[in-house]
mmCIF file of C-alpha atoms in Angstrom:
data_model
loop_
_atom_site.group_PDB
_atom_site.id
_atom_site.type_symbol
_atom_site.label_atom_id
_atom_site.label_comp_id
_atom_site.label_asym_id
_atom_site.label_seq_id
_atom_site.Cartn_x
_atom_site.Cartn_y
_atom_site.Cartn_z
ATOM 1 C CA MET A 230 66.079 68.491 190.349
ATOM 2 C CA ASN A 231 64.925 70.709 193.190
ATOM 3 C CA PRO A 232 61.278 69.691 193.794
ATOM 4 C CA PHE A 233 60.248 73.203 194.910
ATOM 5 C CA LEU A 234 61.802 74.852 191.855
ATOM 6 C CA ASP A 235 60.192 72.211 189.669
ATOM 7 C CA MET A 236 56.824 73.179 191.132
ATOM 8 C CA VAL A 237 57.134 76.754 189.883
ATOM 9 C CA ARG A 238 59.208 76.194 186.727
ATOM 10 C CA PHE A 239 57.319 76.688 183.469
ATOM 11 C CA THR A 240 57.164 73.898 180.914
ATOM 12 C CA PRO A 241 58.283 74.954 177.391
ATOM 13 C CA ASN A 242 54.619 74.977 176.331
ATOM 14 C CA GLU A 243 53.686 77.266 179.242
ATOM 15 C CA LYS A 244 56.605 79.571 178.483
ATOM 16 C CA ARG A 245 55.431 79.896 174.867
ATOM 17 C CA TYR A 246 51.880 80.591 176.013
ATOM 18 C CA TYR A 247 52.881 83.292 178.502
ATOM 19 C CA GLN A 248 55.114 84.956 175.916
ATOM 20 C CA ARG A 249 52.256 84.946 173.388
ATOM 21 C CA SER A 250 49.857 86.299 176.038
ATOM 22 C CA MET A 251 51.949 89.438 176.495
ATOM 23 C CA ALA A 252 50.528 91.034 173.335
ATOM 24 C CA PRO A 253 46.802 90.729 174.207
ATOM 25 C CA THR A 254 47.541 91.780 177.797
ATOM 26 C CA LEU A 255 49.329 94.954 176.692
ATOM 27 C CA VAL A 256 46.726 95.720 174.020
ATOM 28 C CA ASN A 257 43.978 95.188 176.616
ATOM 29 C CA ILE A 258 45.524 97.718 179.005
ATOM 30 C CA LEU A 259 46.122 100.311 176.278
ATOM 31 C CA LEU A 260 42.693 99.776 174.735
ATOM 32 C CA THR A 261 40.915 100.051 178.095
ATOM 33 C CA VAL A 262 42.647 103.373 178.834
ATOM 34 C CA ALA A 263 41.841 104.619 175.305
ATOM 35 C CA VAL A 264 38.198 103.529 175.595
ATOM 36 C CA VAL A 265 37.789 105.343 178.935
ATOM 37 C CA LEU A 266 39.220 108.544 177.402
ATOM 38 C CA VAL A 267 37.132 108.272 174.214
ATOM 39 C CA ILE A 268 33.871 107.563 176.061
ATOM 40 C CA GLU A 269 34.470 110.468 178.467
ATOM 41 C CA GLN A 270 35.222 112.788 175.543
ATOM 42 C CA PHE A 271 32.366 111.839 173.203
ATOM 43 C CA ARG A 272 29.616 110.649 175.540
ATOM 44 C CA GLY A 273 27.223 113.443 174.557
ATOM 45 C CA ASP A 274 28.092 113.581 170.854
ATOM 46 C CA TRP A 275 28.073 109.987 169.657
ATOM 47 C CA PRO A 276 24.999 107.776 169.172
ATOM 48 C CA PHE A 277 24.299 105.128 171.796
ATOM 49 C CA ALA A 278 25.230 102.221 169.479
ATOM 50 C CA ALA A 279 28.632 103.750 168.720
ATOM 51 C CA LEU A 280 29.338 104.225 172.424
ATOM 52 C CA VAL A 281 28.377 100.593 173.117
ATOM 53 C CA ALA A 282 30.654 99.374 170.305
ATOM 54 C CA VAL A 283 33.593 101.415 171.616
ATOM 55 C CA ALA A 284 32.954 100.415 175.246
ATOM 56 C CA LEU A 285 33.070 96.727 174.329
ATOM 57 C CA LEU A 286 36.325 96.923 172.341
ATOM 58 C CA PRO A 287 38.498 95.556 175.231
ATOM 59 C CA VAL A 288 36.388 92.376 175.121
ATOM 60 C CA LEU A 289 38.056 91.572 171.790
ATOM 61 C CA THR A 290 41.419 91.270 173.535
ATOM 62 C CA ILE A 291 39.866 88.797 175.990
ATOM 63 C CA VAL A 292 38.610 86.744 173.015
ATOM 64 C CA TRP A 293 42.154 86.899 171.571
ATOM 65 C CA PHE A 294 43.521 85.770 174.945
ATOM 66 C CA PHE A 295 41.036 82.868 175.107
ATOM 67 C CA LYS A 296 42.021 81.773 171.600
ATOM 68 C CA LEU A 297 45.676 81.627 172.740
ATOM 69 C CA TYR A 298 44.662 79.675 175.842
ATOM 70 C CA ILE A 299 42.718 77.108 173.809
ATOM 71 C CA ASP A 300 45.702 76.696 171.455
ATOM 72 C CA TYR A 301 47.956 76.252 174.484
ATOM 73 C CA PHE A 302 45.591 73.718 176.082
ATOM 74 C CA ARG A 303 45.526 71.684 172.861
ATOM 75 C CA ASP A 304 49.343 71.560 172.887
ATOM 76 C CA CYS A 305 49.497 70.436 176.541
ATOM 77 C CA ASP A 306 50.617 66.893 177.231
ATOM 78 C CA GLU A 307 48.493 64.740 179.562
ATOM 79 C CA TRP A 308 50.170 65.842 182.812
ATOM 80 C CA GLU A 309 50.022 69.501 181.796
ATOM 81 C CA LYS A 310 46.320 69.049 181.004
ATOM 82 C CA LEU A 311 45.765 67.612 184.503
ATOM 83 C CA ILE A 312 47.417 70.676 186.035
ATOM 84 C CA GLU A 313 45.335 72.972 183.821
ATOM 85 C CA VAL A 314 42.146 71.204 184.932
ATOM 86 C CA TYR A 315 43.173 71.853 188.556
ATOM 87 C CA GLY A 316 43.631 75.532 187.714
ATOM 88 C CA ILE A 317 40.309 75.833 185.881
ATOM 89 C CA CYS A 318 38.366 73.934 188.571
ATOM 90 C CA VAL A 319 39.806 75.915 191.478
ATOM 91 C CA GLY A 320 39.384 79.165 189.511
ATOM 92 C CA VAL A 321 35.739 78.593 188.671
ATOM 93 C CA LEU A 322 34.675 76.953 191.938
ATOM 94 C CA LEU A 323 36.476 79.361 194.272
ATOM 95 C CA VAL A 324 35.349 82.518 192.487
ATOM 96 C CA GLY A 325 31.832 81.146 191.886
ATOM 97 C CA THR A 326 31.473 80.345 195.590
ATOM 98 C CA MET A 327 32.926 83.711 196.601
ATOM 99 C CA TYR A 328 30.566 85.613 194.293
ATOM 100 C CA PHE A 329 27.588 83.578 195.524
ATOM 101 C CA ALA A 330 28.539 84.260 199.150
ATOM 102 C CA PHE A 331 28.944 87.993 198.510
ATOM 103 C CA GLY A 332 25.676 87.937 196.534
ATOM 104 C CA LEU A 333 23.864 86.504 199.561
ATOM 105 C CA LEU A 334 25.413 89.089 201.875
ATOM 106 C CA ALA A 335 24.392 91.866 199.485
ATOM 107 C CA LEU A 336 20.873 90.417 199.114
ATOM 108 C CA PHE A 337 20.331 90.618 202.858
ATOM 109 C CA GLU A 338 21.968 94.069 202.871
ATOM 110 C CA LEU A 339 24.725 92.928 205.199
ATOM 111 C CA VAL A 340 27.356 94.382 202.849
ATOM 112 C CA VAL A 341 27.138 97.087 200.221
ATOM 113 C CA LEU A 342 28.710 96.053 196.931
ATOM 114 C CA ASP A 343 29.606 98.104 193.894
ATOM 115 C CA GLY A 344 28.114 95.861 191.201
ATOM 116 C CA VAL A 345 30.180 97.416 188.389
ATOM 117 C CA TRP A 346 33.506 96.778 190.075
ATOM 118 C CA PHE A 347 32.347 93.373 191.244
ATOM 119 C CA ALA A 348 31.559 92.406 187.634
ATOM 120 C CA LEU A 349 34.826 93.863 186.316
ATOM 121 C CA MET A 350 36.848 92.000 188.937
ATOM 122 C CA MET A 351 35.469 88.573 187.993
ATOM 123 C CA LEU A 352 38.083 87.718 185.335
ATOM 124 C CA PRO A 353 41.070 88.901 187.417
ATOM 125 C CA ALA A 354 39.706 86.938 190.402
ATOM 126 C CA ILE A 355 39.348 83.796 188.278
ATOM 127 C CA SER A 356 42.905 84.301 186.976
ATOM 128 C CA ILE A 357 44.333 84.537 190.493
ATOM 129 C CA ALA A 358 42.364 81.480 191.676
ATOM 130 C CA TYR A 359 43.448 79.621 188.511
ATOM 131 C CA VAL A 360 47.119 80.195 189.359
ATOM 132 C CA LEU A 361 46.435 79.013 192.918
ATOM 133 C CA GLY A 362 44.795 75.879 191.502
ATOM 134 C CA LYS A 363 47.784 75.191 189.267
ATOM 135 C CA ILE A 364 50.131 75.493 192.247
ATOM 136 C CA ILE A 365 47.965 73.004 194.181
ATOM 137 C CA GLY A 366 47.942 70.661 191.172
ATOM 138 C CA ARG A 367 51.716 70.829 190.798
ATOM 139 C CA TRP A 368 52.218 70.324 194.511
ATOM 140 C CA ARG A 369 50.058 67.185 194.448
ATOM 141 C CA HIS A 370 51.157 65.760 191.090
ATOM 142 C CA GLY A 371 54.458 67.496 190.277
ATOM 143 C CA MET B 133 51.763 53.439 191.404
ATOM 144 C CA LYS B 134 55.406 52.352 191.715
ATOM 145 C CA ASN B 135 57.414 52.220 188.524
ATOM 146 C CA ALA B 136 60.904 51.544 187.209
ATOM 147 C CA VAL B 137 61.026 54.448 184.764
ATOM 148 C CA ARG B 138 63.885 56.236 186.510
ATOM 149 C CA GLU B 139 66.017 53.086 186.657
ATOM 150 C CA ARG B 140 65.360 52.303 182.985
ATOM 151 C CA ARG B 141 66.108 55.883 181.964
ATOM 152 C CA GLU B 142 69.339 55.974 183.928
ATOM 153 C CA ALA B 143 70.342 52.608 182.448
ATOM 154 C CA GLN B 144 69.999 54.195 179.008
ATOM 155 C CA GLY B 145 72.088 57.150 180.187
ATOM 156 C CA TRP B 146 69.316 59.610 179.373
ATOM 157 C CA SER B 147 68.402 62.767 181.247
ATOM 158 C CA GLN B 148 64.758 63.490 182.060
ATOM 159 C CA ALA B 149 64.750 66.058 179.260
ATOM 160 C CA GLU B 150 66.015 63.491 176.755
ATOM 161 C CA LEU B 151 63.383 60.961 177.766
ATOM 162 C CA ALA B 152 60.748 63.705 177.577
ATOM 163 C CA GLU B 153 61.874 64.471 174.033
ATOM 164 C CA HIS B 154 61.530 60.802 173.034
ATOM 165 C CA LEU B 155 58.027 60.717 174.489
ATOM 166 C CA ALA B 156 56.996 64.168 173.168
ATOM 167 C CA VAL B 157 56.029 65.331 176.673
ATOM 168 C CA SER B 158 57.467 67.937 179.047
ATOM 169 C CA ARG B 159 60.362 67.165 181.404
ATOM 170 C CA GLN B 160 58.026 67.920 184.304
ATOM 171 C CA THR B 161 55.731 65.125 183.094
ATOM 172 C CA VAL B 162 58.624 62.636 183.155
ATOM 173 C CA ASN B 163 59.571 63.824 186.639
ATOM 174 C CA ALA B 164 55.964 63.452 187.865
ATOM 175 C CA ILE B 165 55.840 59.874 186.516
ATOM 176 C CA GLU B 166 59.217 58.930 188.010
ATOM 177 C CA THR B 167 58.302 60.240 191.458
ATOM 178 C CA GLY B 168 55.021 58.322 191.313
ATOM 179 C CA LYS B 169 52.962 61.507 191.672
ATOM 180 C CA TYR B 170 51.330 60.964 188.332
ATOM 181 C CA ASP B 171 50.252 57.718 186.667
ATOM 182 C CA PRO B 172 50.581 57.965 182.889
ATOM 183 C CA SER B 173 47.730 57.157 180.532
ATOM 184 C CA LEU B 174 47.706 53.762 178.831
ATOM 185 C CA PRO B 175 49.040 55.162 175.499
ATOM 186 C CA LEU B 176 51.934 56.882 177.289
ATOM 187 C CA ALA B 177 52.672 53.773 179.360
ATOM 188 C CA PHE B 178 52.822 51.700 176.143
ATOM 189 C CA LYS B 179 55.060 54.322 174.574
ATOM 190 C CA LEU B 180 57.430 53.988 177.552
ATOM 191 C CA ALA B 181 57.364 50.200 177.328
ATOM 192 C CA ARG B 182 58.147 50.288 173.596
ATOM 193 C CA LEU B 183 60.929 52.823 174.130
ATOM 194 C CA PHE B 184 62.614 50.690 176.794
ATOM 195 C CA ALA B 185 61.773 47.483 174.894
ATOM 196 C CA ALA B 186 60.301 46.039 178.077
ATOM 197 C CA PRO B 187 56.923 44.492 178.937
ATOM 198 C CA ILE B 188 54.631 47.085 180.473
ATOM 199 C CA GLU B 189 54.210 45.075 183.690
ATOM 200 C CA THR B 190 57.960 45.253 184.357
ATOM 201 C CA LEU B 191 57.777 49.043 184.214
ATOM 202 C CA PHE B 192 54.709 49.563 186.400
ATOM 203 C CA ASP B 193 53.750 47.807 189.593
ATOM 204 C CA ASP B 194 50.218 48.303 190.904
ATOM 205 C CA THR B 195 50.607 46.125 194.013
ATOM 206 C CA PRO B 196 50.121 48.191 197.176
#
């Protein structure tokens, strides 16, 4: 076995998980676009509660995605779980530290941050750092 | 930790995938154990010992 290829090759469990994740990912993208269009169209006409409910619809796909991840984690064998823990730790710690650092810079008005985009980018940032953590885990233990 | 998993597996004529199937783990897990990059849990180590019908201390060597 080529050790480098082994480092990036999915386990059967991972493959299943990524295939299952395609549906919530696609629905999330479509729903987000639809929500933006609907909110822009009906902002003045609909009651506040209805707008809030529509705006939060994409969150449901994230819940769906988390449910798939928990199912996947339960099916992981012990080595796969170790690699997942690497991913989760690096994801949370790296992004948490980065957000704290940017928060300090913004507090002292050394940078100007768009809070909305910063909040929206948290999950994608964690996802990227999670993948980085998994690569580190596989490199050390794979 | 050093181990004799690869030698035992090869003696049985099994591939990593076949051993993984016997142990209900991924092939990558077997590879990580064989290369010594991952030390299996006690239940998995016992499972290996039972599968190869060998005492656990002949499979794993914790001397530096």
